[in-house]
mmCIF file of C-alpha atoms in Angstrom:
data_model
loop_
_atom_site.group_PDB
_atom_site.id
_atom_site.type_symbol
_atom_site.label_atom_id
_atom_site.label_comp_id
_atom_site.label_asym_id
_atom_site.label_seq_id
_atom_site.Cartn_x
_atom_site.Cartn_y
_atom_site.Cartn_z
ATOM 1 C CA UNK A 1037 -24.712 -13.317 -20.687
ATOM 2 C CA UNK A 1038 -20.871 -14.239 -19.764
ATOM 3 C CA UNK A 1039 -21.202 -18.086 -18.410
ATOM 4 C CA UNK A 1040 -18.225 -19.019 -15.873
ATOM 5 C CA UNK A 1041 -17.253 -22.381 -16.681
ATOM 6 C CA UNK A 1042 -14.112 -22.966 -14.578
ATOM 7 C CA UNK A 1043 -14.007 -24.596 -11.779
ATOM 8 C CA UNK A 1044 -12.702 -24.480 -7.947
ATOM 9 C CA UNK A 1045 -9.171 -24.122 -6.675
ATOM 10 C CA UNK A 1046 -9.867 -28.146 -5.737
ATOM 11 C CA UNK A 1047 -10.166 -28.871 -9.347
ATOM 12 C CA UNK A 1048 -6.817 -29.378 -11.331
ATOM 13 C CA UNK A 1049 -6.977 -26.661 -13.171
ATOM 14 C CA UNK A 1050 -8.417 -24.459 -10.503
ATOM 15 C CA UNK A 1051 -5.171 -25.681 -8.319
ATOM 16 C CA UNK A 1052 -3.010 -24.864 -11.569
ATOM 17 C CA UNK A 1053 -4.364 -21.872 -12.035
ATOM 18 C CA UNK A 1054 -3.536 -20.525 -8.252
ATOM 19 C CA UNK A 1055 -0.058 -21.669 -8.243
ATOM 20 C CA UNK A 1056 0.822 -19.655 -11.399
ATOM 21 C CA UNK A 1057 -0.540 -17.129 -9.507
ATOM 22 C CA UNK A 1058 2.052 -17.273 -6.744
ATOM 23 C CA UNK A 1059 4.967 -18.577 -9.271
ATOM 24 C CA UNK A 1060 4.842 -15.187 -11.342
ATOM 25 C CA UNK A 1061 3.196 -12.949 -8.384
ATOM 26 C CA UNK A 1062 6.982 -14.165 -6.977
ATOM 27 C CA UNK A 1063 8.738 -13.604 -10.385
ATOM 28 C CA UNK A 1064 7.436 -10.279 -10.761
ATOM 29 C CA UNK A 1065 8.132 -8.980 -7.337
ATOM 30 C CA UNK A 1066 11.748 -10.371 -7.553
ATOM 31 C CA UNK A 1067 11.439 -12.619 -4.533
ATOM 32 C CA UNK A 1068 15.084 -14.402 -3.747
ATOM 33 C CA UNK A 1069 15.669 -17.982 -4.393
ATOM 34 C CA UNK A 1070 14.740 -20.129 -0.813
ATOM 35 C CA UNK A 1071 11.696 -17.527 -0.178
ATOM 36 C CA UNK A 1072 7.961 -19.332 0.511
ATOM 37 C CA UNK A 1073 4.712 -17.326 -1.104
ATOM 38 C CA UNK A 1074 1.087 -17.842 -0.348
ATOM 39 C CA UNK A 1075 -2.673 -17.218 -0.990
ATOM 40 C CA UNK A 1076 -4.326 -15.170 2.011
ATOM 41 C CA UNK A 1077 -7.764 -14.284 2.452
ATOM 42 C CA UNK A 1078 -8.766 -10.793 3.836
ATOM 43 C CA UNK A 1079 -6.666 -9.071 1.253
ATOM 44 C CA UNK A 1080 -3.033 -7.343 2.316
ATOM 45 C CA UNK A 1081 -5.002 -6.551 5.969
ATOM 46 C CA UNK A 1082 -5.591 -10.087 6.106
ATOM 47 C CA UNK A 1083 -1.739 -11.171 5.501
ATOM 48 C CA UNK A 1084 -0.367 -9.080 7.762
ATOM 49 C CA UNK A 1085 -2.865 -10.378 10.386
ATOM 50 C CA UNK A 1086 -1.878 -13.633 9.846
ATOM 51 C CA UNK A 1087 2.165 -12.787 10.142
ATOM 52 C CA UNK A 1088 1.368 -11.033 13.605
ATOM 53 C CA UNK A 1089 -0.261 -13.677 15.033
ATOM 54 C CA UNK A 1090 2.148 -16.613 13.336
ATOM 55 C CA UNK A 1091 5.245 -15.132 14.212
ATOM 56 C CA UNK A 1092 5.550 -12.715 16.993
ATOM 57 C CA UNK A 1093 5.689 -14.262 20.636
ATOM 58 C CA UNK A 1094 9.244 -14.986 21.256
ATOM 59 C CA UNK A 1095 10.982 -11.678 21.335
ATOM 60 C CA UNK A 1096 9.805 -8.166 22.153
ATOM 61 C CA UNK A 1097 8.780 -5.938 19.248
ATOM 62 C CA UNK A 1098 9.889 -2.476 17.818
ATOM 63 C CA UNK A 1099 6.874 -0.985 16.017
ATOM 64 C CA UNK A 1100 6.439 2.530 14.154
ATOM 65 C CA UNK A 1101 3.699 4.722 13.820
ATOM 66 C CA UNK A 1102 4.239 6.472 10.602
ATOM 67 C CA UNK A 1103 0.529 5.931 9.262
ATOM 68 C CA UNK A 1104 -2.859 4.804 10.131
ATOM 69 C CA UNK A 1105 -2.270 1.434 9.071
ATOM 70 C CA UNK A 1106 1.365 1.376 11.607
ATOM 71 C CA UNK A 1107 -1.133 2.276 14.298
ATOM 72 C CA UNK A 1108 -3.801 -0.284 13.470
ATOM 73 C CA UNK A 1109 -1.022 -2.699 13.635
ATOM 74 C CA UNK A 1110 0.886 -1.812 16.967
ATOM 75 C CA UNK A 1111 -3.154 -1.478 18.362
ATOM 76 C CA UNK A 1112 -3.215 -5.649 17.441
ATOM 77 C CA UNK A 1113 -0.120 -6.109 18.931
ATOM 78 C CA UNK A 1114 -1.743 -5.026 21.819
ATOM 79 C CA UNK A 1115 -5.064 -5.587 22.150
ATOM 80 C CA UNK A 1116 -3.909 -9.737 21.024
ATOM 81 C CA UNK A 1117 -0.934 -9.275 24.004
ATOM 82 C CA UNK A 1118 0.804 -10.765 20.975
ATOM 83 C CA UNK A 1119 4.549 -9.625 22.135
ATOM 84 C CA UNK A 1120 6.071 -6.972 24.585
ATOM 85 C CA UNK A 1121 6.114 -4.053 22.516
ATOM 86 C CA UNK A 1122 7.999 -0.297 21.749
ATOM 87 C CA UNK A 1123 6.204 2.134 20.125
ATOM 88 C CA UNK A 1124 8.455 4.639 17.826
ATOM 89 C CA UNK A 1125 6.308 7.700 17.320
ATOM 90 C CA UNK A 1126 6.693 10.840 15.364
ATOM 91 C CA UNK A 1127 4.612 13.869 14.221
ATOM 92 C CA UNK A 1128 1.870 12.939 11.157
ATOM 93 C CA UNK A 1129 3.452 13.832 7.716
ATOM 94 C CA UNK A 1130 7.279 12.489 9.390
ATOM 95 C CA UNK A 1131 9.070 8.952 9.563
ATOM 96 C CA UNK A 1132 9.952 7.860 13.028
ATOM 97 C CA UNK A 1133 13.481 7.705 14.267
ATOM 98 C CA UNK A 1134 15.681 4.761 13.432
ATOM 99 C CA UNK A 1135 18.287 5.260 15.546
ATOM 100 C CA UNK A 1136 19.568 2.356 18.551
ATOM 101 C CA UNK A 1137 17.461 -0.137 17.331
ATOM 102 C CA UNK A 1138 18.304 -3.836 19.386
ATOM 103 C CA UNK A 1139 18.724 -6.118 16.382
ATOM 104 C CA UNK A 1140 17.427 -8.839 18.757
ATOM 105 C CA UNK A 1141 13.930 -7.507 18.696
ATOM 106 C CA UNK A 1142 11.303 -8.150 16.109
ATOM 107 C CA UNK A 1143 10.294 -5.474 13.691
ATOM 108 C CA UNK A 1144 6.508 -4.606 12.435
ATOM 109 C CA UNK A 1145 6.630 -1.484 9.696
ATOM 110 C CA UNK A 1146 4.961 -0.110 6.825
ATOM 111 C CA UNK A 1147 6.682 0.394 3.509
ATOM 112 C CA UNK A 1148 4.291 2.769 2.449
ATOM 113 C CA UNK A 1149 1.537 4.919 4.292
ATOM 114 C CA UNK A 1150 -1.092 5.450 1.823
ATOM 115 C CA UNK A 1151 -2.481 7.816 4.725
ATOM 116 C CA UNK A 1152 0.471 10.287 5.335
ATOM 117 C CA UNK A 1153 2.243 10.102 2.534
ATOM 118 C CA UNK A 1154 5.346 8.602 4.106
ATOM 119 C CA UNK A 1155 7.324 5.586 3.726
ATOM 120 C CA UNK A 1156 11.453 4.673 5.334
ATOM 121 C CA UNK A 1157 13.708 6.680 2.927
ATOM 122 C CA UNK A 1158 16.024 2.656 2.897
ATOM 123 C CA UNK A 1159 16.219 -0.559 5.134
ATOM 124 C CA UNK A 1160 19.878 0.836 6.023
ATOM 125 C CA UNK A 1161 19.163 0.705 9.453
ATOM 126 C CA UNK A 1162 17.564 -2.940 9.803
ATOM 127 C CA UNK A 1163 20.816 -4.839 10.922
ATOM 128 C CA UNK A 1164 21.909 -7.934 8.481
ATOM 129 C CA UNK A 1165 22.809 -9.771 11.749
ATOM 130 C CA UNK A 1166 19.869 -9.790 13.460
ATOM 131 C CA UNK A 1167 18.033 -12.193 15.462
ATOM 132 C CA UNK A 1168 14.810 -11.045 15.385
ATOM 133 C CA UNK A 1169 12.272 -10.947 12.460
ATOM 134 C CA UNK A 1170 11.129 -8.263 10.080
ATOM 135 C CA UNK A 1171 7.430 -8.118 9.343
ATOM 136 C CA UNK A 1172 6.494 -5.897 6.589
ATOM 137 C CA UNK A 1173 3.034 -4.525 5.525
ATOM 138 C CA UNK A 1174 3.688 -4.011 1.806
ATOM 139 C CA UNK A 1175 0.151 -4.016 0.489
ATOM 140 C CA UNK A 1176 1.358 -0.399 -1.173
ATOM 141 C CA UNK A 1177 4.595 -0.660 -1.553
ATOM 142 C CA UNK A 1178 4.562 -3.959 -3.859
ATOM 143 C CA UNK A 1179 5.416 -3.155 -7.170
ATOM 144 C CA UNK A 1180 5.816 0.599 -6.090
ATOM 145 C CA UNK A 1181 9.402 1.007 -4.644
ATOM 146 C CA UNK A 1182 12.342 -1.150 -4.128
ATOM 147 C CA UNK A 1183 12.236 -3.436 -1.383
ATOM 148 C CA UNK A 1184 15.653 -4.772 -0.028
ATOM 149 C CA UNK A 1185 15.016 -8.176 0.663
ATOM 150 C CA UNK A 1186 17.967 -8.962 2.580
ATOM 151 C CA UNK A 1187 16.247 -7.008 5.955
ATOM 152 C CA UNK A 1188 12.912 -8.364 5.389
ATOM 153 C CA UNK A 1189 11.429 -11.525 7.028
ATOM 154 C CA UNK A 1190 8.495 -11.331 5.980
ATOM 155 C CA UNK A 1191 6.072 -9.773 3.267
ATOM 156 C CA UNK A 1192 2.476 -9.177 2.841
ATOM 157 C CA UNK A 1193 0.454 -7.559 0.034
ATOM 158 C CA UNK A 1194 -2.223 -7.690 -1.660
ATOM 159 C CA UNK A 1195 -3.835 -8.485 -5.143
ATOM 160 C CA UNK A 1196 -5.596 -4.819 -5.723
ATOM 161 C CA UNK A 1197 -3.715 -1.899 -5.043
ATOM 162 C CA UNK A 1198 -0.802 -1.640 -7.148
ATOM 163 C CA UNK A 1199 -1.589 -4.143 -9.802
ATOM 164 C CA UNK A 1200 -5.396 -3.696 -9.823
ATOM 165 C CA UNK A 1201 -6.661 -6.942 -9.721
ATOM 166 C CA UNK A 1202 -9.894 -7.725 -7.299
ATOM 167 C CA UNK A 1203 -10.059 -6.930 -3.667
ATOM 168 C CA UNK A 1204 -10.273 -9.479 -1.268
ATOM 169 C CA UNK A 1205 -7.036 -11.185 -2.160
ATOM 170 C CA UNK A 1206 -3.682 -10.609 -0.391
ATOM 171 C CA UNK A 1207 -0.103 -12.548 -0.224
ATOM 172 C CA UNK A 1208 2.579 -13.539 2.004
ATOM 173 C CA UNK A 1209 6.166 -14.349 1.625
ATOM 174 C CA UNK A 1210 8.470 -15.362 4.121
ATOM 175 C CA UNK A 1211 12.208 -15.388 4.367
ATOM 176 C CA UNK A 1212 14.582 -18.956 4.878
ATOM 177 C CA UNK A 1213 14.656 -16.874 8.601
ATOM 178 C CA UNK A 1214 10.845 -16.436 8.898
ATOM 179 C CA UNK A 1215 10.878 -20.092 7.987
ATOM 180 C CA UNK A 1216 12.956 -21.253 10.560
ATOM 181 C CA UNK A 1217 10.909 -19.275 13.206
ATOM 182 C CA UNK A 1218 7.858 -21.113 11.588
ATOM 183 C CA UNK A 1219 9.422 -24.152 11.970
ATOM 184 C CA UNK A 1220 10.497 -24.254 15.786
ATOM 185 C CA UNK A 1221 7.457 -21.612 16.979
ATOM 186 C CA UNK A 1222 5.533 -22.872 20.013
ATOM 187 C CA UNK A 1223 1.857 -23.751 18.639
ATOM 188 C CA UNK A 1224 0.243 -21.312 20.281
ATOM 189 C CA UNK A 1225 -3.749 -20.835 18.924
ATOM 190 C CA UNK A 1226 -4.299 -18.977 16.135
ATOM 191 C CA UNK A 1227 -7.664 -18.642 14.049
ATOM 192 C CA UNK A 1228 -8.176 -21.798 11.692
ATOM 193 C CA UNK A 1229 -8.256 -18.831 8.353
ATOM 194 C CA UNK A 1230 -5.093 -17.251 9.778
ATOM 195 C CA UNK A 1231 -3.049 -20.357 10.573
ATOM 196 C CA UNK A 1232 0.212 -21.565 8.774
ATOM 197 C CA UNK A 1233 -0.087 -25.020 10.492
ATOM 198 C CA UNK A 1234 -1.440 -28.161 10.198
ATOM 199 C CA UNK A 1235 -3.198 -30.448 13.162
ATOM 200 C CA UNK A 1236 -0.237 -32.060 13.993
ATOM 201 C CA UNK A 1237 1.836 -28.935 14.339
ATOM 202 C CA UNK A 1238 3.951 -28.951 10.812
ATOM 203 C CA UNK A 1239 3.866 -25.548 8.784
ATOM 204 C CA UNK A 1240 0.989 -26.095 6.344
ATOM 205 C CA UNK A 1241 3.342 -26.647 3.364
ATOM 206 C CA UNK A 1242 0.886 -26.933 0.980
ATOM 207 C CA UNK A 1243 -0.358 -23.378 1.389
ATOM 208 C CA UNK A 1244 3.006 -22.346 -0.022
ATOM 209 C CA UNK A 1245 2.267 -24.283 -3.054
ATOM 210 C CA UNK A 1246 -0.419 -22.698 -4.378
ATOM 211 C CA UNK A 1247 -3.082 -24.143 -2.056
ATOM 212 C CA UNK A 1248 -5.173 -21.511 -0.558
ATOM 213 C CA UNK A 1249 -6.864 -22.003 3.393
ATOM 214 C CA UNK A 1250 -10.364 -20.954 1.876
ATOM 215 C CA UNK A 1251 -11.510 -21.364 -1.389
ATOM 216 C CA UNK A 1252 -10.792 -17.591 -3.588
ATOM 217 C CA UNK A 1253 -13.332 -16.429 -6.241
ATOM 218 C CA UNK A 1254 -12.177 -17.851 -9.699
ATOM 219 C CA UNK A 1255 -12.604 -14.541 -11.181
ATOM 220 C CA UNK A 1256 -10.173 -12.751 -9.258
ATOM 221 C CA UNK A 1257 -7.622 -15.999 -10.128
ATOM 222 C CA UNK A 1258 -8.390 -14.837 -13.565
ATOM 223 C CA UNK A 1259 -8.301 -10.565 -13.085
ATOM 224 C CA UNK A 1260 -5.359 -11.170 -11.044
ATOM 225 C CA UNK A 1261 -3.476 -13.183 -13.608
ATOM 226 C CA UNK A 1262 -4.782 -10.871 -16.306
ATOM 227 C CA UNK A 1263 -3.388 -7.885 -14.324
ATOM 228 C CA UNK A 1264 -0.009 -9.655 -14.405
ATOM 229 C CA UNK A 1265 -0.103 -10.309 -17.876
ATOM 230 C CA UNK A 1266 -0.669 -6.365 -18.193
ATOM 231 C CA UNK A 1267 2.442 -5.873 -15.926
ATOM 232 C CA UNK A 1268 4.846 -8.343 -17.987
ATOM 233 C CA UNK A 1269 3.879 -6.477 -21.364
ATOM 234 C CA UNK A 1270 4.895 -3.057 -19.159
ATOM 235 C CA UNK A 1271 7.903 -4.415 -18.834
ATOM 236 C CA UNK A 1272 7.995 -6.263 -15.526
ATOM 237 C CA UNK A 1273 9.080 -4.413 -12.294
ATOM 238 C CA UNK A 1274 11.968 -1.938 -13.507
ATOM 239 C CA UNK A 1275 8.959 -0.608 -15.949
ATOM 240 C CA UNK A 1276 6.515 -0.290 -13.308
ATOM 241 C CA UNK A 1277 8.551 1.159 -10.876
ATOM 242 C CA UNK A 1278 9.004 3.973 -13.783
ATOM 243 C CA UNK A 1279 6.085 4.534 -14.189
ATOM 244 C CA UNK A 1280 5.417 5.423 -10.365
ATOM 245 C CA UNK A 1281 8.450 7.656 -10.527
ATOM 246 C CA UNK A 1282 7.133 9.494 -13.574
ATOM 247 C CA UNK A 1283 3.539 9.995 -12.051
ATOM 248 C CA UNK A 1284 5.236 11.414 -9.085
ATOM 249 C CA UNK A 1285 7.472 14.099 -11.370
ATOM 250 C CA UNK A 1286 4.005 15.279 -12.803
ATOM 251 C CA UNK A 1287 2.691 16.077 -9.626
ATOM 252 C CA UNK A 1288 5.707 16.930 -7.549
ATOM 253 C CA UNK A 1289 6.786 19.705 -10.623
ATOM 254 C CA UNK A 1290 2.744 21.635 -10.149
ATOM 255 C CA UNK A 1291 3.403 21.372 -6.094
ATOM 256 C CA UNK A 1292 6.677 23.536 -7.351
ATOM 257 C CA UNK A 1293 4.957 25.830 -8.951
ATOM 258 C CA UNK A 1294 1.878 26.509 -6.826
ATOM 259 C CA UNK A 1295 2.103 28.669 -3.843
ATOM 260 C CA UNK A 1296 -1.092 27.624 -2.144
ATOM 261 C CA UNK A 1297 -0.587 23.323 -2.266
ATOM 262 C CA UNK A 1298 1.910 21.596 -0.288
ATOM 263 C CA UNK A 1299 3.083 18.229 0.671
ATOM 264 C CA UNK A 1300 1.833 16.527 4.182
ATOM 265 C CA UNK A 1301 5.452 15.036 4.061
ATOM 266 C CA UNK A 1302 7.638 17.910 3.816
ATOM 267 C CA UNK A 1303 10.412 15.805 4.302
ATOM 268 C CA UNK A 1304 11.144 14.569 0.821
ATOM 269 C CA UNK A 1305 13.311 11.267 1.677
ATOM 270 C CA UNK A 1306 10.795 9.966 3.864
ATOM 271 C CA UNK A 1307 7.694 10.674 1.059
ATOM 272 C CA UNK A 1308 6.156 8.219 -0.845
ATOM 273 C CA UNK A 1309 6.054 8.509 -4.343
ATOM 274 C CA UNK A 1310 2.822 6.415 -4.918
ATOM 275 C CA UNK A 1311 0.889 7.546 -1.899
ATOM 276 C CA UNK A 1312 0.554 11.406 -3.044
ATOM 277 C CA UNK A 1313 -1.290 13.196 0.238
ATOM 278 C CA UNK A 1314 -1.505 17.066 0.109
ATOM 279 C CA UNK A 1315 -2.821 20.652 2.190
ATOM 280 C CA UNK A 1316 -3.737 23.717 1.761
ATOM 281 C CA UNK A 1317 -0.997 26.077 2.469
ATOM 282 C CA UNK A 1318 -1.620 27.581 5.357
ATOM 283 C CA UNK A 1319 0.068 31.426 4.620
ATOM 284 C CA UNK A 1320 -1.877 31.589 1.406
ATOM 285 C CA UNK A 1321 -4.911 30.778 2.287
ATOM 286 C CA UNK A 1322 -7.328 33.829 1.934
ATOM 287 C CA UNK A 1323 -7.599 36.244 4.888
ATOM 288 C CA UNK A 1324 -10.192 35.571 7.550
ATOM 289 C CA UNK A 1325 -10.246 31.654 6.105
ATOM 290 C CA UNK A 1326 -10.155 29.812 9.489
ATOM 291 C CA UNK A 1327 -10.993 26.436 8.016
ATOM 292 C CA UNK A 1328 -9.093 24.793 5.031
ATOM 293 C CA UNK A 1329 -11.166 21.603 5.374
ATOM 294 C CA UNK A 1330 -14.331 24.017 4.234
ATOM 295 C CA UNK A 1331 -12.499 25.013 0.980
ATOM 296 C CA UNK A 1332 -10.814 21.390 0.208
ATOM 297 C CA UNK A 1333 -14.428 19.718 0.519
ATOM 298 C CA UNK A 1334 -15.723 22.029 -1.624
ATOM 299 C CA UNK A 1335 -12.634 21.771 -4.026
ATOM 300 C CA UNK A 1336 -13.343 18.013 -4.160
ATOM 301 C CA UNK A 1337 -17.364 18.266 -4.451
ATOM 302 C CA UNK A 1338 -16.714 20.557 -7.453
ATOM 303 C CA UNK A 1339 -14.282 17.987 -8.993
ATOM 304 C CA UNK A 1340 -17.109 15.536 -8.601
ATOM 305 C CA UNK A 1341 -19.665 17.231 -10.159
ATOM 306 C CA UNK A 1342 -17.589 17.791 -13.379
ATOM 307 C CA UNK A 1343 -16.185 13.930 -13.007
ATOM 308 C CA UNK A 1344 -13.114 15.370 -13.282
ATOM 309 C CA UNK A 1345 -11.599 13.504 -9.774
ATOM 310 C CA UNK A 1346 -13.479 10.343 -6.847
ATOM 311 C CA UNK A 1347 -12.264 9.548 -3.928
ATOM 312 C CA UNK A 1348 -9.329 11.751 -3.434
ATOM 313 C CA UNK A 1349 -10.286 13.057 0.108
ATOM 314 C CA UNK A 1350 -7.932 12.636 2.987
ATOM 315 C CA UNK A 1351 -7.942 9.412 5.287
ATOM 316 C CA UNK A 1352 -10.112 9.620 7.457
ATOM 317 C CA UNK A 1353 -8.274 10.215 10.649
ATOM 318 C CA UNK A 1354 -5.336 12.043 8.395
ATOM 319 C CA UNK A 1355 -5.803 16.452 8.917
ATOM 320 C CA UNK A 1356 -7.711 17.671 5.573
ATOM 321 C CA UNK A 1357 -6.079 17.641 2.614
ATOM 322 C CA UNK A 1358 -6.153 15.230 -0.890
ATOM 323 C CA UNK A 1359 -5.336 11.899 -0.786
ATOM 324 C CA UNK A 1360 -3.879 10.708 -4.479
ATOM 325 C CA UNK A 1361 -3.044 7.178 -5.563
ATOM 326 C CA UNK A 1362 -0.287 7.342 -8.010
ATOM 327 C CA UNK A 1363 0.671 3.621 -8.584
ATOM 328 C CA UNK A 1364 1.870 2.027 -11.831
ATOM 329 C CA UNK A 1365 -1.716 2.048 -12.984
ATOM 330 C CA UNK A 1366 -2.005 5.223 -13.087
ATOM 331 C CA UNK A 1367 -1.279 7.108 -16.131
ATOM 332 C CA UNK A 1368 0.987 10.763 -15.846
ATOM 333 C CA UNK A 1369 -1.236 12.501 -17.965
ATOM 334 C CA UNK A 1370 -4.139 11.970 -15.876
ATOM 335 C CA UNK A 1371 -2.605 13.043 -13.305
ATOM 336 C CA UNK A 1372 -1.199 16.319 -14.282
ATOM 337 C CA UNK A 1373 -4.941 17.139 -15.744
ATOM 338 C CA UNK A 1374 -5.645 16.349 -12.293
ATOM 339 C CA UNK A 1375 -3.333 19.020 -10.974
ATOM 340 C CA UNK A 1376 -4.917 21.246 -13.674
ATOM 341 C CA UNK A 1377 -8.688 20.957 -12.678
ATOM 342 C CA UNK A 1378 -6.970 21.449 -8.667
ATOM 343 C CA UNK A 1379 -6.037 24.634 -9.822
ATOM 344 C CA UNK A 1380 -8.996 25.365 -11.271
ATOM 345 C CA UNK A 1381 -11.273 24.407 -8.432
ATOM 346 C CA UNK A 1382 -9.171 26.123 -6.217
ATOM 347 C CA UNK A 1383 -9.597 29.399 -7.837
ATOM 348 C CA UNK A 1384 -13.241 28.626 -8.267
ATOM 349 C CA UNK A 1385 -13.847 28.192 -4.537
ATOM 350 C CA UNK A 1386 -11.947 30.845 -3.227
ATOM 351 C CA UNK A 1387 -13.765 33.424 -5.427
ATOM 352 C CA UNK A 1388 -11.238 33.783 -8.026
ATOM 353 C CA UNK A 1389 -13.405 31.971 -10.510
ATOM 354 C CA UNK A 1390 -11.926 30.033 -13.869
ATOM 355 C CA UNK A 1391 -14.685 30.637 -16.912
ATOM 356 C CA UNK A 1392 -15.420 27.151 -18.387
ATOM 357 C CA UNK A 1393 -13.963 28.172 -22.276
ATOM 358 C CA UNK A 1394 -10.882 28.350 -20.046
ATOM 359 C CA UNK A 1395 -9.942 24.754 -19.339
ATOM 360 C CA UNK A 1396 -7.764 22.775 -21.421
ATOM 361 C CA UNK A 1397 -9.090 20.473 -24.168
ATOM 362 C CA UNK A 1398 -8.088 17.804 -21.684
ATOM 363 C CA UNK A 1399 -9.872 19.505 -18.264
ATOM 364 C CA UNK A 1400 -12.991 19.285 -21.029
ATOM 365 C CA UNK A 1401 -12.053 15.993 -22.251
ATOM 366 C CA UNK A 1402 -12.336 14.750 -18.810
ATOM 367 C CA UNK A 1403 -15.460 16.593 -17.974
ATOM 368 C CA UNK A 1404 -17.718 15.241 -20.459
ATOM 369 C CA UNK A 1405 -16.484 11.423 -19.740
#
């Protein structure tokens, strides 16, 4: 039986351990020199959480809905009467418009919507003389796509989902700006777990050290660092960031070629390249079909059964369609077997049924795993 003998962040080594953590976390990510990082519970939900409720107050705030996770966001904002708010909205599958926005307002956005498929094509628009702040949910865009630093304040992600470390983990990072914010912010309350304070009203420097507010699992301080170790032998962020762009060549290239699959985000400089989401085409689907979410369950249940594909259903409140994570930890030629059995279960469900000896000694590979 594997025995754990380390011990607790409070230990020396546990405390070592968790600020290597955040030195090469930082590193790997490219953070600029005079940038903070820290620990946060609740994974990348729970960082960007705790940068609402730190940071917004003084100005009104500019959010926009491009995803689930955008409207779960602007629905805090709210609901925690955290700032006076504008929401920028747009049609599912699209990015909002950019256009006339007051550099003296804070910003909350998503850098990637793992639920439409969308992310902003650049940061072009975010003024470099602005007054207000910049709060960006990350969690899948770390590690995914460039991120220009210069028009961000602040940064949260998490440990899991493009690194694959354990869940339950996320990070912040805040600009010399965010900082300043931090420094002069009226102390207004905010939950003990999500606060970057101490009693007496000074930001909680230590938390930016390596010291986390609760204690983390030692074994996702070690998966995490182990995960890091597996990114540095990739060859640190340029390689990563290759490998998302080849995973999304394999797939974009079959959407090419296949008629009857298309992309949520039709608009190609506004779609993510990690966050692959995908329909039925609507003009080929067979006559009398009046419900494309009948055939894409079945697609996916058949994809099940020969373990060929989990978990690649639509978000929940996202229209039906598949749902593909194509981060650096994916390999490109799983997914285009992926696109492969698609095809194959497509045909199968719609009647125009795919004998087994057909498949590819890959498709078959795949099945018997």
């Amino acid at each position: 039986m594997l025995q754990y003998v380390g011990r607790s962040h409070r230990s020396r080594d546990g405390a070592k351990r968790l600020t290597e953590v955040v030195t090469r976390m930082s590193k790997l990510l490219g953070l600029p020199s005079g940038w903070i990082c820290g620990i946060v519970n609740g994974s990348g939900t729970g960082a960007c959480s705790m940068a609402l409720q730190n940071f917004l107050g003084p100005r009104p705030v500019d959010t926009f809905i491009s995803d689930s996770f955008a409207q779960y966001w602007a629905n805090e904002i709210e609901n925690l009467e955290l700032a006076p708010q504008t929401r920028h909205l747009c049609a599912f599958g699209d990015f909002p418009d950019t256009n006339g926005i007051d550099p003296c307002h804070d910003i909350v956005l998503v850098l990637n919507g793992t639920s439409s498929g969308v992310c902003p094509a650049n940061f072009d628009w975010i003024s470099l003389n602005r007054t207000g702040l910049v709060i960006a949910d990350a969690v899948s865009a770390a590690f995914t796509r460039e991120i220009d630093f210069e028009r961000i304040d602040v940064l949260c992600w998490s440990w899991q989902k493009a690194l694959g470390g354990e869940g339950g983990h996320g990070m912040i990072a805040l600009s010399p700006r965010a900082q300043a914010r931090l420094e002069a912010g009226e102390r207004k309350p905010v939950a003990r777990l999500m606060k970057l304070h101490l009693p007496d009203g000074s930001v909680n420097a230590a938390f930016f050290e390596g010291r986390t507010i609760s204690t983390p699992s030692m074994f996702a301080v070690e998966d995490i660092l182990s995960a890091l170790d597996w990114a540095d032998a990739c060859g640190g962020l340029p390689a990563l960031l290759k490998r998302v762009a080849d995973n999304y060549a394999a797939v974009a290239e079959w959407v090419s070629n296949t008629p009857w699959i298309e992309w949520v985000c039709k608009n190609s400089s506004v779609r993510s390249m990690c966050s692959i989401t995908l329909r039925l085409t609507r003009e080929q689907l067979p006559a009398g079909t009046r419900d494309d979410g009948e055939i894409i369950s079945r697609m996916i249940r058949l994809l099940e059964d020969e373990n060929a594909a989990f978990d690649i259903w639509s978000y929940g409140n996202a229209p039906p369609g598949f749902r593909i994570w194509a981060g650096p930890t994916i390999e490109t030629d799983d997914l285009a077997a992926l696109c492969q059995w698609l095809t194959w279960a497509y045909h199968a469900t719609v009647g125009n049924n795919i004998a087994s000896e057909a498949m590819t000694d890959r498709q078959t590979d795949l099945a018997q795993r």
